[in-house]
């Protein structure tokens, strides 16, 4: 069945490596030969040869840069040492040729300068051996992702002229291929122009000078007989959780010039499938199996696929083969899928998604790939583990689509995926004039429309079988004009897209798409914690917010130093701004103003990062807690964003080094599977259940403390929660704290007395005041704060020396676990205690490390035990050291 074979090819400066290439593996029916290593790269400005010449085995006459695929041109040149490795530090990216566009401008919408080395085409070239056993069979060359235009040559023949970043191209190269001999493949690539429907960065981060031109997804070869199996699919319709109806389909493609008769056969979920067909020359036909023809496709008590916290991620396999008359196997196919059904509806509160009939509060974040597309399978696995650890149940791809490997990992982790096209560039330039009317003269031209249609088809076919993928938003910041929307819906229908679709991520209703039940009203810049429950017009906890954020996310000092360089750590300067976003998001001014007013003006970079972690912790926790508390008045929230494409000061829950700061652990606290939380707005203590299990007789306790830790109020209650439930356990009385700052300590215990959740709040006696009636031009991304809360007394917390006990690491599966017990022996609060695993005393942090809890606060006499998870590889095989520090806790190493 289908397996991934890696072509081991030599890497060299010239293209000919006689005697160094190992014998080619046999290429069995249904297998792929993936051409990853051994590529070479060069600008056409440095070459005089034609494509026919470059694609001949043994071609010599030029010096080439070694490359791998997938890659972009700039990414490959960085790996080859042509460009420096530290491009992500400081403003080093600006040193690249072609990076002289204005800082903060959206290069996506600008022309490549005439002096750019990426204006001419660039060539990717490789040589490989094709097994002799391929002779007599069809040979298919697949390019899963080119950016943006390409001419493809194999063994001296041009086999394709391609365009479209999100296209997947399969070329019949049988006549050009040389089974049993050496083959040469050359791809001439052209960078996208502002009018091209390409991958774009908009305001997220700078755009590299090549605009990510390259072979950004796999290049591979497959072989079949005359009939190929393509685009298999399994669609689930649930009558109930106890009865699933499956429909299986696949396309058969007769690539020969003769009629072909044969049998499509295989199995799914233990059910045998078989259908005999005759195909005319060149015919493509879909074969379908339903419960009406195959009784076994009506499955009782199926092993369902569930999202994280709802149940197991059960996965199944469809295996198919086409057998010609006479018994020869023409092609084989293997597909992994989940038995699950996604539906959605618009309620009076917003769009509610349902998995297997169960409503689910979407709590996700926007995903971005590396700016130079330099991800690895290991990095993808690390990031998915962080998403699962955070407690998020969804990620959003806004025109930034992950690899098939990433999608497989999300399937396995139970993380839902919302996908769709990008905003703010030609993907949304459908032709609306200044008066808001659609104008035909401004619409896409024929080429753009053809690329958009083919791209939608290819992406739908690629995504539709992943159980994690639950929705397609074919517009982002705006719905498309009617003609384009009709095309999108037609294509999604033709590809049997099985999941909900929405016309955009906004609340704009269209005639064809109807109401979206979504909203995109900001904020994207800093707002205080009370915003989320107070706001009733924009981003507050109601409806489904498709992208929303409390703004800046300042990393800890270690990551900040790596990002900016030691010479630019303080004061905040233009290098800080370069690592913000573009256009409106070029600075951290709003965040810094709030930090100075609320926590006190920073005395230096260490003081700034310390206060930033506290302010980001409370902001992220408040946002997710508000949406959880108002389930299903609030139906979904997508944090903008999960991660960054490069080291950044805005919009992330973990930074580009995979280090987790205050925002990460504030989010993780809010998204505990069973969670207790406090709302200062109505003084309620609420318990939230994010799973489908019931929790009877939970015991809740709340303590209100003055700044000097004098008890102001204590209360207890018992509450029971049903599946996916929310319950108010307590309402605290109105209190008048004797100082500007007070504390609330919550604890949740199970019926057995075991602790299930704790939470600690530092609160101002007078909250931040916002101007909710503000309608200025920047209202779409911020709500002004007219009066800041006062938490500056926290600067005067007395020092605390913690007692720290560290146990030796133990193994659990593929991970290592280290347990740390913290005790506060003093009479003072130990505030925002940070734990860190390091490579020995004073060494770098072990990344990623997933702490059970972090940035914890301990009352006098309180002890907490927390566990860190890491891999032996990330720790470089050595026992790591534990470092503890905090707001008022000196750094110690253990």
PDB file of C-alpha atoms in Angstrom, residues 18 104 314 383 390 562 571 614 693 714 796 837 851 853:
ATOM      1  CA  UNK A  18      28.867   9.489 -11.061  1.00  0.00           C
ATOM      2  CA  UNK A 104       6.057  48.356   7.796  1.00  0.00           C
ATOM      3  CA  UNK A 314     -10.301   6.900  16.532  1.00  0.00           C
ATOM      4  CA  UNK A 383       3.884  22.702  18.059  1.00  0.00           C
ATOM      5  CA  UNK A 390      -2.681  24.638  26.083  1.00  0.00           C
ATOM      6  CA  UNK A 562      17.918  36.343  20.882  1.00  0.00           C
ATOM      7  CA  UNK A 571      15.302  51.252  25.580  1.00  0.00           C
ATOM      8  CA  UNK A 614       1.902  39.319  34.487  1.00  0.00           C
ATOM      9  CA  UNK A 693     -18.245  13.559  31.363  1.00  0.00           C
ATOM     10  CA  UNK A 714     -14.268  33.188  52.698  1.00  0.00           C
ATOM     11  CA  UNK A 796       6.464  46.642  46.736  1.00  0.00           C
ATOM     12  CA  UNK A 837      14.337  23.629  32.789  1.00  0.00           C
ATOM     13  CA  UNK A 851       4.843  22.554  32.621  1.00  0.00           C
ATOM     14  CA  UNK A 853       1.390  24.891  35.649  1.00  0.00           C
TER      15      UNK A 853
END
